[in-house]
Each structure stands twice: as C-alpha cells, then as structure tokens.
XYZ file of C-alpha atoms in Angstrom:
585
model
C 0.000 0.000 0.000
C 2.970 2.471 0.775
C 4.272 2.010 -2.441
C 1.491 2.174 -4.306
C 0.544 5.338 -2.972
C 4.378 6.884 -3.090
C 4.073 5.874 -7.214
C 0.821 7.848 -7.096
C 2.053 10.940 -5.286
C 4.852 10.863 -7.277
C 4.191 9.850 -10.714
C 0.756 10.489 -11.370
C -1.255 8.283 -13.801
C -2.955 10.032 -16.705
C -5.930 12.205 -15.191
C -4.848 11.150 -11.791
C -6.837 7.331 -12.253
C -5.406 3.964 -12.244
C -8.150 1.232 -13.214
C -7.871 -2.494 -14.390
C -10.333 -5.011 -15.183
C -9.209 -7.994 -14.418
C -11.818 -10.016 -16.655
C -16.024 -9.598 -17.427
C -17.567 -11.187 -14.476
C -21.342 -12.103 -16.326
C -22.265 -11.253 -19.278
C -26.046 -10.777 -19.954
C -27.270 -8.538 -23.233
C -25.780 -5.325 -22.406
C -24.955 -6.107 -18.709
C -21.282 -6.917 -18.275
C -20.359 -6.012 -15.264
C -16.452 -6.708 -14.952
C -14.386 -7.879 -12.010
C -12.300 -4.498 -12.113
C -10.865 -1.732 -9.955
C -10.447 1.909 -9.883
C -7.726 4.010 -7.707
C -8.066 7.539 -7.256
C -7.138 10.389 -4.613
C -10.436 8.810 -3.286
C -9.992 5.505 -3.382
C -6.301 5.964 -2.275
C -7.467 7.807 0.811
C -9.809 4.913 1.827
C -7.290 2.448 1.179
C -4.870 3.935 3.092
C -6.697 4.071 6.020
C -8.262 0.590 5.972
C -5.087 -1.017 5.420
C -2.776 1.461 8.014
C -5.107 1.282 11.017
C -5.992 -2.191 10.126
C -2.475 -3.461 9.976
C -1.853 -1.619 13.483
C -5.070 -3.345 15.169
C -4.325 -6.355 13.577
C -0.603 -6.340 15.616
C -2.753 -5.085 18.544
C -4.985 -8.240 18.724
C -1.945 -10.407 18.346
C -1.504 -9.597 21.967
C -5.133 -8.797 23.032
C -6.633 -11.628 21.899
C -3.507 -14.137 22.304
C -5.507 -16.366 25.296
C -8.880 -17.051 22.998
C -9.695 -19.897 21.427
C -10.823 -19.080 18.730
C -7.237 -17.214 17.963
C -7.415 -18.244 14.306
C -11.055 -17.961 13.199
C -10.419 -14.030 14.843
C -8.000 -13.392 12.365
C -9.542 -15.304 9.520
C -12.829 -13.383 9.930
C -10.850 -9.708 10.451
C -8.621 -10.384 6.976
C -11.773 -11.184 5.221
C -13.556 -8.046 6.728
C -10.338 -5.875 5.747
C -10.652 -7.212 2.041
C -14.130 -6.815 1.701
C -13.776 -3.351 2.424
C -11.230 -3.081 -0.052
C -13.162 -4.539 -2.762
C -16.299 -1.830 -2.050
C -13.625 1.346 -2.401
C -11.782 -0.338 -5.134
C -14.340 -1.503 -7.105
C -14.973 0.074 -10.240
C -18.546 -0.315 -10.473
C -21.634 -0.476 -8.357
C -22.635 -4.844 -8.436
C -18.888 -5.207 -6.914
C -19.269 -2.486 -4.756
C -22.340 -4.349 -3.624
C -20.373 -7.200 -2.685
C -17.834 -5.677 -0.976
C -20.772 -3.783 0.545
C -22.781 -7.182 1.561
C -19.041 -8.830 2.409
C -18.802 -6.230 5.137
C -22.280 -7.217 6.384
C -21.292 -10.692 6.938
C -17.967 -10.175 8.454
C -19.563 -7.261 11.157
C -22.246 -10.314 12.231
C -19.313 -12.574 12.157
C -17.187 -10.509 14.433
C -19.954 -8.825 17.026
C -20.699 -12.086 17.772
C -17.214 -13.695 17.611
C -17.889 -15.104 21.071
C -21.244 -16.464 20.099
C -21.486 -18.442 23.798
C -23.326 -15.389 25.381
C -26.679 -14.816 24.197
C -26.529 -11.232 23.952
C -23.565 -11.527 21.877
C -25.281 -13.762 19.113
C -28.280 -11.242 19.448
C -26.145 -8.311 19.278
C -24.730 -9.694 15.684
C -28.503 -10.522 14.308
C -29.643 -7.019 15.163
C -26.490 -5.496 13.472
C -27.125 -7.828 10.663
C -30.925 -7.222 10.207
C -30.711 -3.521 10.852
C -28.544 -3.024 8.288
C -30.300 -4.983 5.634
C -32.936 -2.824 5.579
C -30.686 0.081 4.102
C -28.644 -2.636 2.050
C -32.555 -3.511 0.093
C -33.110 0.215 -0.444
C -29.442 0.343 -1.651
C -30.385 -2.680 -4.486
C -33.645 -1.706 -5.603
C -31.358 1.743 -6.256
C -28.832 0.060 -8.141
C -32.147 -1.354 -10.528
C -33.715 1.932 -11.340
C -29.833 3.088 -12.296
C -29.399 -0.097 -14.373
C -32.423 0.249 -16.167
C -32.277 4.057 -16.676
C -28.890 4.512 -17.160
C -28.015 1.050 -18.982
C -24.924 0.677 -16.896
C -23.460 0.307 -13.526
C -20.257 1.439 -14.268
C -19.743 4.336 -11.698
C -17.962 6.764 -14.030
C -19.613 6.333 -16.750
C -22.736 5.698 -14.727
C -22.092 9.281 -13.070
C -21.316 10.607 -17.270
C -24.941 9.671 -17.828
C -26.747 10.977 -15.270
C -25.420 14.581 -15.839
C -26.364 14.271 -19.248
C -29.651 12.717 -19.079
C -31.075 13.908 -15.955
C -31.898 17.559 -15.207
C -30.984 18.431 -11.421
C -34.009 18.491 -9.146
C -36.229 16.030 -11.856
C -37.605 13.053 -10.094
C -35.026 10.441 -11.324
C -32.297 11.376 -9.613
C -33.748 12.029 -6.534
C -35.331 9.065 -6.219
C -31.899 7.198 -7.036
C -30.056 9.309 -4.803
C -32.570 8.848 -1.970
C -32.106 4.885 -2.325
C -28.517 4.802 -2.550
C -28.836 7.154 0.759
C -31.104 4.247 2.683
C -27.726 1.646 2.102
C -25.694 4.913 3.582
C -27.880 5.296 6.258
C -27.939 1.880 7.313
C -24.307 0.987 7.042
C -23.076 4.073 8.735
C -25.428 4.188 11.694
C -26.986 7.258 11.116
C -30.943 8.123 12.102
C -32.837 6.163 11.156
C -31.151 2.746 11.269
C -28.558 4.045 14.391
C -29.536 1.483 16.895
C -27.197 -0.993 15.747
C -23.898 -0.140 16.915
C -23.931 0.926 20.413
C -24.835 -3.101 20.492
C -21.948 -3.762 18.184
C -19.938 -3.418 21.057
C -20.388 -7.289 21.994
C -17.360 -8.025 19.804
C -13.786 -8.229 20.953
C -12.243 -4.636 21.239
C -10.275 -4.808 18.098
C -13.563 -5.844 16.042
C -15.109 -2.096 17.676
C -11.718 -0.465 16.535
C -11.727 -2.228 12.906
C -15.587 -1.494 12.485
C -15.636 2.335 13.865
C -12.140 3.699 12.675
C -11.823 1.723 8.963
C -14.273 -0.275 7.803
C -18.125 -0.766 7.925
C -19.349 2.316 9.288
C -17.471 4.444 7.148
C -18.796 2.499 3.747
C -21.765 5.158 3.824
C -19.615 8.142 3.185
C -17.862 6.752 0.843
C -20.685 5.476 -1.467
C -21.860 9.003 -1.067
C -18.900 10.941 -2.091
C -18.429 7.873 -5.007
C -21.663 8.644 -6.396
C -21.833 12.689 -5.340
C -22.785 13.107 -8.827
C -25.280 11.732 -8.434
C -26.571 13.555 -5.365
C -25.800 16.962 -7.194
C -28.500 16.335 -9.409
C -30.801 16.110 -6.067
C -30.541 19.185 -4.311
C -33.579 18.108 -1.748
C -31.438 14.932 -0.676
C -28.205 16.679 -0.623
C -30.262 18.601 2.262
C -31.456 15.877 3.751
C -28.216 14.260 3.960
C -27.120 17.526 5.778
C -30.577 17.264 8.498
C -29.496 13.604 8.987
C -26.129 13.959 9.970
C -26.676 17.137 11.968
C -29.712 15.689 14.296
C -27.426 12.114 14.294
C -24.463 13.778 15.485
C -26.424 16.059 18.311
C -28.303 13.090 19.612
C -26.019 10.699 19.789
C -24.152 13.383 21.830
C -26.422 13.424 24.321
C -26.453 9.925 25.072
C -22.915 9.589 25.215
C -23.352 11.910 27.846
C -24.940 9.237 30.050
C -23.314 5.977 29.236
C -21.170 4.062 31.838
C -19.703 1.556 29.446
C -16.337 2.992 28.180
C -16.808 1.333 25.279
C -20.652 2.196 24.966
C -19.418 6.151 24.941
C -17.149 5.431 22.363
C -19.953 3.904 19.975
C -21.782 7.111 20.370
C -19.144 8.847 19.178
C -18.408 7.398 16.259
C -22.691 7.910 15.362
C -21.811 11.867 16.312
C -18.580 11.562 14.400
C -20.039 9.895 11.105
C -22.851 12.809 11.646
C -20.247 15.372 10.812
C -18.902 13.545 7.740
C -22.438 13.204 6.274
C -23.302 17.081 7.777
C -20.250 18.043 5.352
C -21.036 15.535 2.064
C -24.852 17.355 2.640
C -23.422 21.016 1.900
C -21.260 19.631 -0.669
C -17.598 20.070 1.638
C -16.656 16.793 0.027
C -13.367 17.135 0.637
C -13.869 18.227 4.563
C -15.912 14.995 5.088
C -13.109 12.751 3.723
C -10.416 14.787 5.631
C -12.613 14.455 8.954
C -12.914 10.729 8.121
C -9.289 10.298 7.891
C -8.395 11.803 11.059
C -11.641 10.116 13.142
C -9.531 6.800 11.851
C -6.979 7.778 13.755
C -8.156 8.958 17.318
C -11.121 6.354 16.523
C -9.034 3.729 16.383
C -6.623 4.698 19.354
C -9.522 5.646 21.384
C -11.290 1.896 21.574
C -7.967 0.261 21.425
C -6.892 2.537 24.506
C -10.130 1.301 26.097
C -9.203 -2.212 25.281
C -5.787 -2.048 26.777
C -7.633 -0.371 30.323
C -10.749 -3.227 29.749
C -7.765 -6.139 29.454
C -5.782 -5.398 32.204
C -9.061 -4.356 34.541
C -10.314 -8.483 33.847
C -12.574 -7.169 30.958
C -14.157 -4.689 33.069
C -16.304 -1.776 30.983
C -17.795 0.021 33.559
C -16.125 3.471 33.776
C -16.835 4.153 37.366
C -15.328 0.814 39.073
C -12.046 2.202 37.206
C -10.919 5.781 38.417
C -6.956 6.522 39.019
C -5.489 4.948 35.732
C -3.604 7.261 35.093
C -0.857 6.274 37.053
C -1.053 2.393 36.311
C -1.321 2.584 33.105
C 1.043 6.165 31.765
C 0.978 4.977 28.151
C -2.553 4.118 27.678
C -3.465 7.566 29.557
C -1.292 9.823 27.228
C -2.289 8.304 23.930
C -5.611 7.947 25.462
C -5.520 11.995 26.581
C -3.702 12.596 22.845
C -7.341 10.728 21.352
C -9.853 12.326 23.445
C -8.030 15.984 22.296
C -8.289 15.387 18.848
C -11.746 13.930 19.348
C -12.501 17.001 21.325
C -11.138 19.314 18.560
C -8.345 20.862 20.971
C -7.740 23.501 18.774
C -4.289 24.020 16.947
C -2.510 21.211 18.874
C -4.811 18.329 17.913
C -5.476 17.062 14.112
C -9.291 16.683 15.114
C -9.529 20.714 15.250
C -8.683 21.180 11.952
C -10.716 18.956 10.114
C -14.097 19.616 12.442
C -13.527 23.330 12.081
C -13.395 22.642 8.106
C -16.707 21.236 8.477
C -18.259 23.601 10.777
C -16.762 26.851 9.227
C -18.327 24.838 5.295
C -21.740 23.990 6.749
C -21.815 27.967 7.368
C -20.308 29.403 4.842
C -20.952 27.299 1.654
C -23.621 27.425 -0.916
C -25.370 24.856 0.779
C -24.788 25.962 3.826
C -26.636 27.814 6.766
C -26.618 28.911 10.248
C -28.302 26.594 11.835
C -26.287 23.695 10.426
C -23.244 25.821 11.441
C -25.262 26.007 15.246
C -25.517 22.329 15.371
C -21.944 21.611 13.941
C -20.867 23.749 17.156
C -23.663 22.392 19.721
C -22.110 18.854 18.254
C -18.594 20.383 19.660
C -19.696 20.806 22.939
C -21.076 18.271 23.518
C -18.615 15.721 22.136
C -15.783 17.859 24.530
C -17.789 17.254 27.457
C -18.539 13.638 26.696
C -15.143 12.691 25.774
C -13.503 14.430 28.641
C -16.300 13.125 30.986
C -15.228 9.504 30.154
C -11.024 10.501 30.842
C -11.968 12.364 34.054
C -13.878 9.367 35.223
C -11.449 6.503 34.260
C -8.155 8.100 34.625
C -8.859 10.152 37.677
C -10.247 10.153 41.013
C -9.642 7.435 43.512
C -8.690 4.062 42.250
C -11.423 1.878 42.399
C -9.610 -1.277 40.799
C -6.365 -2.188 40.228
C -4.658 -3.491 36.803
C -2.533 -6.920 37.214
C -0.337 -6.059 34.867
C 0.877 -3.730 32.197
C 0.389 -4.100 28.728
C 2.865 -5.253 26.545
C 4.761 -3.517 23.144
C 2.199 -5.163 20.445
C -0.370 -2.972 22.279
C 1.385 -0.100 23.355
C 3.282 0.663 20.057
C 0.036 1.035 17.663
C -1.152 3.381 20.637
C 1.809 5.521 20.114
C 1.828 5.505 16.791
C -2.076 6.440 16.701
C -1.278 9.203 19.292
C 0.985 10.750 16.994
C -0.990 10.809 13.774
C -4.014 12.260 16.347
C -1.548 15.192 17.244
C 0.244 16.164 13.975
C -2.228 14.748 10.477
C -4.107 17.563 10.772
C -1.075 19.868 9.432
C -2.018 18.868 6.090
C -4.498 21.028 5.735
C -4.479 23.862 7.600
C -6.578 26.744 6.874
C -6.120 30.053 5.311
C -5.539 32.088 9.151
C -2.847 29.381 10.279
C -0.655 29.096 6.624
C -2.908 28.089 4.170
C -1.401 24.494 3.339
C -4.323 22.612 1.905
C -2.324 20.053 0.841
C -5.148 16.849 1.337
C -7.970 19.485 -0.550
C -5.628 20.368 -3.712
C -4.962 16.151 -3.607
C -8.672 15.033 -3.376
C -9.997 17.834 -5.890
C -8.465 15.295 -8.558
C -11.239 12.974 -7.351
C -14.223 14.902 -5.747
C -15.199 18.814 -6.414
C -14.368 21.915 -4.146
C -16.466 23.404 -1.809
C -18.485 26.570 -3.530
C -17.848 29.247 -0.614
C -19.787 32.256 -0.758
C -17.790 35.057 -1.351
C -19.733 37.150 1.112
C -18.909 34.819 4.037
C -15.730 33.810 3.037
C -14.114 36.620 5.161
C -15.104 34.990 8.355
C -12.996 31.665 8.402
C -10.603 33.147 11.308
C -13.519 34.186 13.310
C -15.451 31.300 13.050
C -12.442 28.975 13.965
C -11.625 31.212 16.889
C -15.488 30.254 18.101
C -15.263 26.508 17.106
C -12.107 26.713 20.033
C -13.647 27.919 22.453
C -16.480 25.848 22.238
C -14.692 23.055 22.490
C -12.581 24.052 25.619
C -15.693 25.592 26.971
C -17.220 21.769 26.958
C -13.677 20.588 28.752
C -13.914 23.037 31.405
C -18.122 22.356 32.295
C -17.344 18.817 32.583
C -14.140 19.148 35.024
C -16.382 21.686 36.961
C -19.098 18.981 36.872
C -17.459 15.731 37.329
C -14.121 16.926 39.598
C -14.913 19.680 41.149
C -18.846 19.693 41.970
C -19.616 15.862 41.741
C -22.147 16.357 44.302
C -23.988 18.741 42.318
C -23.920 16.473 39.205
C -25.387 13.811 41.374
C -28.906 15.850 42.504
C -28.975 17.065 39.076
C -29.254 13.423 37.721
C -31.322 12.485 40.651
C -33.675 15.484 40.233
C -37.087 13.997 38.151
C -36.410 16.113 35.056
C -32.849 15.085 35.313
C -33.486 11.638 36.263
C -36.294 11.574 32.792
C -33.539 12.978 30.518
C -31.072 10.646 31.516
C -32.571 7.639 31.075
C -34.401 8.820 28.007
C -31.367 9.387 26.541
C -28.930 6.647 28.266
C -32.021 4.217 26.012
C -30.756 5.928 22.941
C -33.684 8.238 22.677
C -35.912 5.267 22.741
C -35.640 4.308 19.030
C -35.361 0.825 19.954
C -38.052 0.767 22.026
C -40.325 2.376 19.291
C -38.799 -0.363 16.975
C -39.515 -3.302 19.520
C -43.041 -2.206 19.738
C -43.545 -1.573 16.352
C -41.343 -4.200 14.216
C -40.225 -6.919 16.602
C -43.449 -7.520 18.793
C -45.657 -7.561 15.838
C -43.313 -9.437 13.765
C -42.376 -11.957 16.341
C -46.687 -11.911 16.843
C -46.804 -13.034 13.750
C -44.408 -15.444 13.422
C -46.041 -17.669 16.516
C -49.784 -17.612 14.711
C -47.454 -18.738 11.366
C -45.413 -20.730 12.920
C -46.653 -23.785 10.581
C -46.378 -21.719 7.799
C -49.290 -20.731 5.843
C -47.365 -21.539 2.383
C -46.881 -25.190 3.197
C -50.901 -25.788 3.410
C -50.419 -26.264 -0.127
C -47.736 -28.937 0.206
C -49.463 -30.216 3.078
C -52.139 -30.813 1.276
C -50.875 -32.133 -1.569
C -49.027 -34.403 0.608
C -52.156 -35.512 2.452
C -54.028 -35.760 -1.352
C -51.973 -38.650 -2.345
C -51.622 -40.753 0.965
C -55.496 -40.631 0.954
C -55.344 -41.777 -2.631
C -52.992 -44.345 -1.617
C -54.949 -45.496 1.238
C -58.371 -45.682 -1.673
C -56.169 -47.898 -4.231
C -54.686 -50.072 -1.518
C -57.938 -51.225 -0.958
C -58.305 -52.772 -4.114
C -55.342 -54.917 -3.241
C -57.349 -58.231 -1.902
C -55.161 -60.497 -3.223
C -58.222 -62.613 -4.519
C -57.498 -63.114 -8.479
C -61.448 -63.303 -9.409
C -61.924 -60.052 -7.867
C -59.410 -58.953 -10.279
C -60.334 -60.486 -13.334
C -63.836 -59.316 -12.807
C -62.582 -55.285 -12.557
C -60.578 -56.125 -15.895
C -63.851 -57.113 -17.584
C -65.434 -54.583 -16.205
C -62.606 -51.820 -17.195
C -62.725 -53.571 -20.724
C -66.762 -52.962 -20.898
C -66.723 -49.783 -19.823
C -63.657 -48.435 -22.580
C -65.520 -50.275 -25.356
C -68.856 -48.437 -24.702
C -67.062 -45.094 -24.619
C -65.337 -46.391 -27.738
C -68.499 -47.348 -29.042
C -71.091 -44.697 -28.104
C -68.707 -41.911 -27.834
C-alpha cells in the first residue's frame, strides 16, 4: 500500500486514475459487469486508512486476543472483513461495490458475535445484521432503477450519464439518490437505522476499533462521495443528507453523555462523528468529510484500542466508574488515550481533530449549501462531544482508584497506541486553513477525485472568526465537565437524581428510545406473527398435496385383496366400460 501510494504521489497516472479489469464477471445482453478496480485520490485515501489502522489493530490483537480460542477464526474473519472493504472502495462499479458492501455485512455479524457463547452476543450480531439490511434492500432496488435508466453500472460512466440525461431536481435522480442514501444510512449508523452499533460493542475490542475507525461504518460516506454526482443532481437529498447527519451527530451526543460503558461512549461517538462527515457531504464540503474521516480513523481507532488495553488489564471490566486513578497504572494508555480524546474534542491548533471539524463547521456555514443553523448544530455537536469525551477521561483516569490493573500491557499494544497518538496530534497539518498558513495540501490532492467546496464570497471573510469560536467551544465543553465531574460531583449527582434530570437521563442513556419504538412496532408484531405462522401458511399447499396422495394411496390399496377373481372381474369390467365409450362416444 505504501508504495502504491508513493508511485501515485509521485508519478501520477494520466488524469490522476489507475483502473484495471481484471476479466467480465457475467455477461447478460448489455450487462457486463467486470471484475475491475479503480484508484483515485479517493480511493487511495480509503485504502490507506483501511489497510494502516488495520495493519496496526491487527498487531494489537496479536496480543489482546492471544488467550482465545478461537485465535485463528479471529484473524480469519478480520482479513476477510479488511478485504471486503477493499473490494467496495476499489471496485470500479456499483454490483462489486455491492459485494464488498454485503461482504462487510457478513464479516460485522461474524465478528460482534465472535464469542457467540453469550446470548446477547449472538443477538447483538442478528440485530447489526438485520438492521442493516434494511438500508442494504433500499441500496439494491437503487442500483435497478440506475441499471435500467442509465443502462450501466459502471460508476464513471454511470455518473457521465446521469449529468447528461437527468436535469438536477427532476424526479429520477432524486429518487436514485434517496435509495442509494437508505444503504448509507444503514451501514453508517446514522438516524434512522442508528440502533445498531452501540450493540456492536459485543465483539472483541479490536472488532469495535476495525468497524468504527476503517471499515463498515465508514462504507456510507464513501458510497456518497463515489456517487456525489449523483446527489448533485438532487438538491432536496443533498439537504437531507445535511438534516441527517446534523440531528445524528447532536443526539447521539447526548447519550454519550450518560453511558457508563467505556466502550458504549465510544460507539456514540463514532454515530456523532459519522454525523459530521455526512453534515459536510450534505453542503457539498466533500473534501472536509473525507479529511474528517481520515483523522476520526486515527483517534477512533486509538480511542477503543486505549479502552481495550484499560478493559484487558481491569479483567474485561467496561464500567467506567469501578475504574478511576489509571492514570498512574497505566502512563501509556493515559497519554495516547488523553492525545485521542483531544483530537476527538477538537483541541484547537494542537490536535489534528480541530482542523478537520472546524473545516466542516466553518463549510456547513459558509458554503452554498450551507446555513446557520447547520453551522449552530456543527458547534452544539462540539460541545457536547468535549464534554462527553472528557467526561469519560476524568472518570477513568482520575479520582480514587477503584480497581487495580494486574499487569501492564505489553509492546504489540502499546506501540500502535503511540503511533495512533501521533498521527491524532500532527495529520491535521495537512491542511491547515487560510488564518494558520494556508497548506491545503489533502484538498488540492482530493480535488483530482471529488469537487471543491463553492464558498460564498460574502462569508468567506469569516474563516478566522469562526475557527476562533469553534475553540472555544470546544474548551468551553472541557472546562463544564471538570467543573461537573471533579470539582462539583455532588452537584452532578442531585442534578441526575432530580425527576427532570433523572427523565432525561434515562431517556437518553435508552438511545432516545428508538429501539423501544422499533420493539413495539417491528419486533413484537413481527415476532406476533411469526407464533400464529409458525406452521407456515405456504406449506398448506404442500401439506395438502401431501395428504391428497396418501389418501389416494390409502383408496387404491384397498383394491389390493389379493383374490385373483376379484381382479379379473374389474378387468372385464374396465374392458366394458372403454368399449362403450369407444363405441357410443
């Protein structure tokens, strides 16, 4: 991968795109859909994550998960998860795309339930599995209405056609757009089809880290910026894309605000987190989404396996309050840890995370698409994830000690934490805005692949001001929660105690009760109806074709006396009765 992408940076192919088709995989009339591939500043920017962070969690579980028993099927389920996702941002059109897409699918259920002895692992994996395949039909019946519109599947030339045959805003395209935006949904957690991943979090540490920093949950952006052509040509999507991942990114910040599992805040995150990307791709910042997508990766990543290293060491303990004091057991995992939570927090100029948030927040203000109450909830977002993020590190790594590690964690999973650390601090410096040196050295890149932002020239004087305000959001939301959680615990305590306190914080530890609304109105009913049909109403026909010909049976059988006149006589009268029809007929 490091070579490939040093030959690309270097020596450029013709029009900045490498593709080869390796050879036709069907070939039906004019469908031909070919086993091929297609790398571009996109694609190279997707691989390079998947296969960087991937290679340093894969050296993480060598140690992490070194004591299971199912050692090899681990690693034989994470390579095959790693190469379906390279198939879906390699592929060069959308039916191998799909199966990269539905490869993904498999390997997440295969993974969150990895140890399938615990029930509400196995259950965990079937709701990530399910949930998902309702965005992943959407997604199909999308790629039909392209195929038979567009008489390809082909993404460039798919994306060729629809500029030239579809007028922007006309029904087509929206309708397409809004289908491949279900499969988005789905795959990257965002409302409606969130409820899967906080319960993801039944897998093995690693599996969180692979699925939240590289893989699955970021498919969704990419198929959006892939196809952002597409979405172009649907204005009234491209703003719904923007609502989505604004109200995803604000309410999953609120829950994370209440979770006690370490690793429970962390999946909440990455919903919030994935909200900015797809806040950005819905005001057309297509570049700021995949920059903020890069950089999650990386504090992502460190983030859960940080957790993993505290959970490990604690006797796989998640609960954030029987922890406390860490930070003196465990120095490495609390300065990576601290070097995640800043970028995650935007810390501004010191952290990478500042720079590409503020991209995003400063675009879903000041671009075409933009406006200011995307820009309020890009900053409300900021807040929030500062105080949730540095809620979780107060709790764990301060305080009294509550528990006590039994034993230190060895190189294989300190050295992709401080590796991880170090991309948090310092990635961001390639592409730093117009007040702090102008070096947008990852926009000019991606531009090859995906179109600039269109700033409005009246608001373009603002940046500096605006990224002064993202900062001091963010540091505002560190300094509530150390007054909340260090200094006035007490306080925080009544307040969560009080009843409208004690209502918001279980409403919103339950995820804002989407899956109660979804047991209540999809499971019960479903499961309802399953019982009454639990024969099946489609086998009465075999049933009673079955029963049809043993009662038949049973009628000839007893014409079997075994009494040769009584045979003789129904041949005569068999013969009589053919001759007269013969005869008379």
């Amino acid at each position: 991968m490091v070579l490939v992408a040093i030959e690309f940076l270097c020596s450029p192919p013709p029009n900045h795109v490498y593709s080869q088709t390796i050879w036709i995989w069907l070939s039906v009339g004019s469908f031909a859909p070919a086993i091929a591939f297609y790398l571009d500043a996109l694609s190279l920017v997707m691989i390079f994550v998947i296969t960087f962070v991937g290679f340093l969690i894969h050296i993480y579980s060598t140690e992490f998960m070194i004591d299971d028993e199912g050692y090899s099927r681990f690693f034989a389920f994470m390579n095959l998860f790693v190469g379906s996702m390279l198939t879906l941002v390699l592929a060069d059109n959308l039916l191998l795309l799909y199966l990269g897409w539905e490869g993904v699918g498999l390997c997440s259920y295969l993974l969150i339930g990895f140890w399938y002895a615990e029930p509400e692992n196995g259950y965990a994996a079937r709701k990530a599995f399910v949930v998902t395949r309702v965005g992943d039909a959407a997604m199909a019946v999308g790629l039909f209405l392209l195929f038979t519109r567009l008489d390809t599947l082909q993404i460039q030339e798919l994306m060729t056609r629809a500029a030239q045959a579809w007028p922007a805003g006309s029904t087509l395209p929206v309708a397409a757009a809004l289908l491949l935006l279900g499969g988005a949904v789905g795959k990257s957690a965002q409302l409606p089809l969130q409820t899967w991943l906080p319960d993801a979090m039944a897998g093995p540490t690693p599996v969180s880290a692979l699925i939240h920093a590289a893989t699955m949950v970021t498919a969704g952006v990419y198929l959006i910026a892939r196809t952002h052509v597409l979405f172009t040509l649907a204005p009234p999507v491209m703003m719904i894309v923007a609502i989505l991942g604004a109200a995803t990114l604000l309410l999953a910040g609120f829950s994370g605000l209440t979770q006690w599992d370490i690793k429970r805040v962390l999946a909440y995150s990455t919903i919030s987190q994935i909200g900015y990307m797809f806040l950005a791709l819905g005001v057309g910042a297509w570049t700021a989404g995949i920059f903020h997508f890069m950089i999650h990766a990386f504090f992502k990543a460190l983030l859960f396996l940080g957790a993993g290293s505290i959970i490990i060491v604690l006797e796989h303990e998640h609960n954030m309050f029987k922890m406390g004091g860490l930070r003196r057991q465990l120095p490495v995992t609390f300065w990576t840890f601290l070097a995640g939570a800043g970028a995650l927090s935007a810390v501004p100029l010191i952290t990478s995370g500042f720079y590409s948030k503020d991209l995003i927040i400063w675009q879903s203000y000041a671009s075409a698409r933009g406006s200011v109450w995307l820009w309020v909830a890009g900053l409300a977002g900021a807040l929030l994830t500062s105080m949730y993020t540095f809620r979780m590190v107060f709790i764990t790594f301060f305080g009294p000690a509550n528990a006590q590690a039994d034993h230190r964690p060895g190189i294989r999973i300190n050295l992709p934490l401080v590796v991880l650390a170090v991309l948090s601090l310092a990635a961001g410096f390639i592409n730093l805005p117009g007040i702090l040196g102008n070096l947008p050295l990852f926009s000019d890149f991606l531009n090859s692949a995906l179109p600039a932002a269109s700033i409005l020239p009246a608001k373009a004087g603002y940046e500096g001001s605006f990224a002064v305000i993202s900062g001091i959001v963010s540091l505002s939301g560190i300094f509530i929660i150390y007054l909340f959680i260090m200094r006035y615990r007490r306080l925080t305590d009544n307040l969560v105690n009080s009843s409208v306190g004690g209502v918001l914080h279980r409403f919103w530890f339950a995820g804002w009760g989407f899956d109660w609304l979804y047991d209540r109105l999809v499971v019960r009913p479903y499961v309802r109806l399953a019982r009454i049909n639990k024969d099946d109403a489609v086998d009465l026909f075999f049933d009673g074709t079955a029963w049809f010909n043993r009662m038949g049976y049973r009628a000839l059988s007893l014409s079997q006396t075994g009494y040769i006149r009584w045979y003789a006589a129904a041949m005569a009268i068999g013969a009589a009765v053919y001759i007269g029809i013969m005869v008379f007929l």
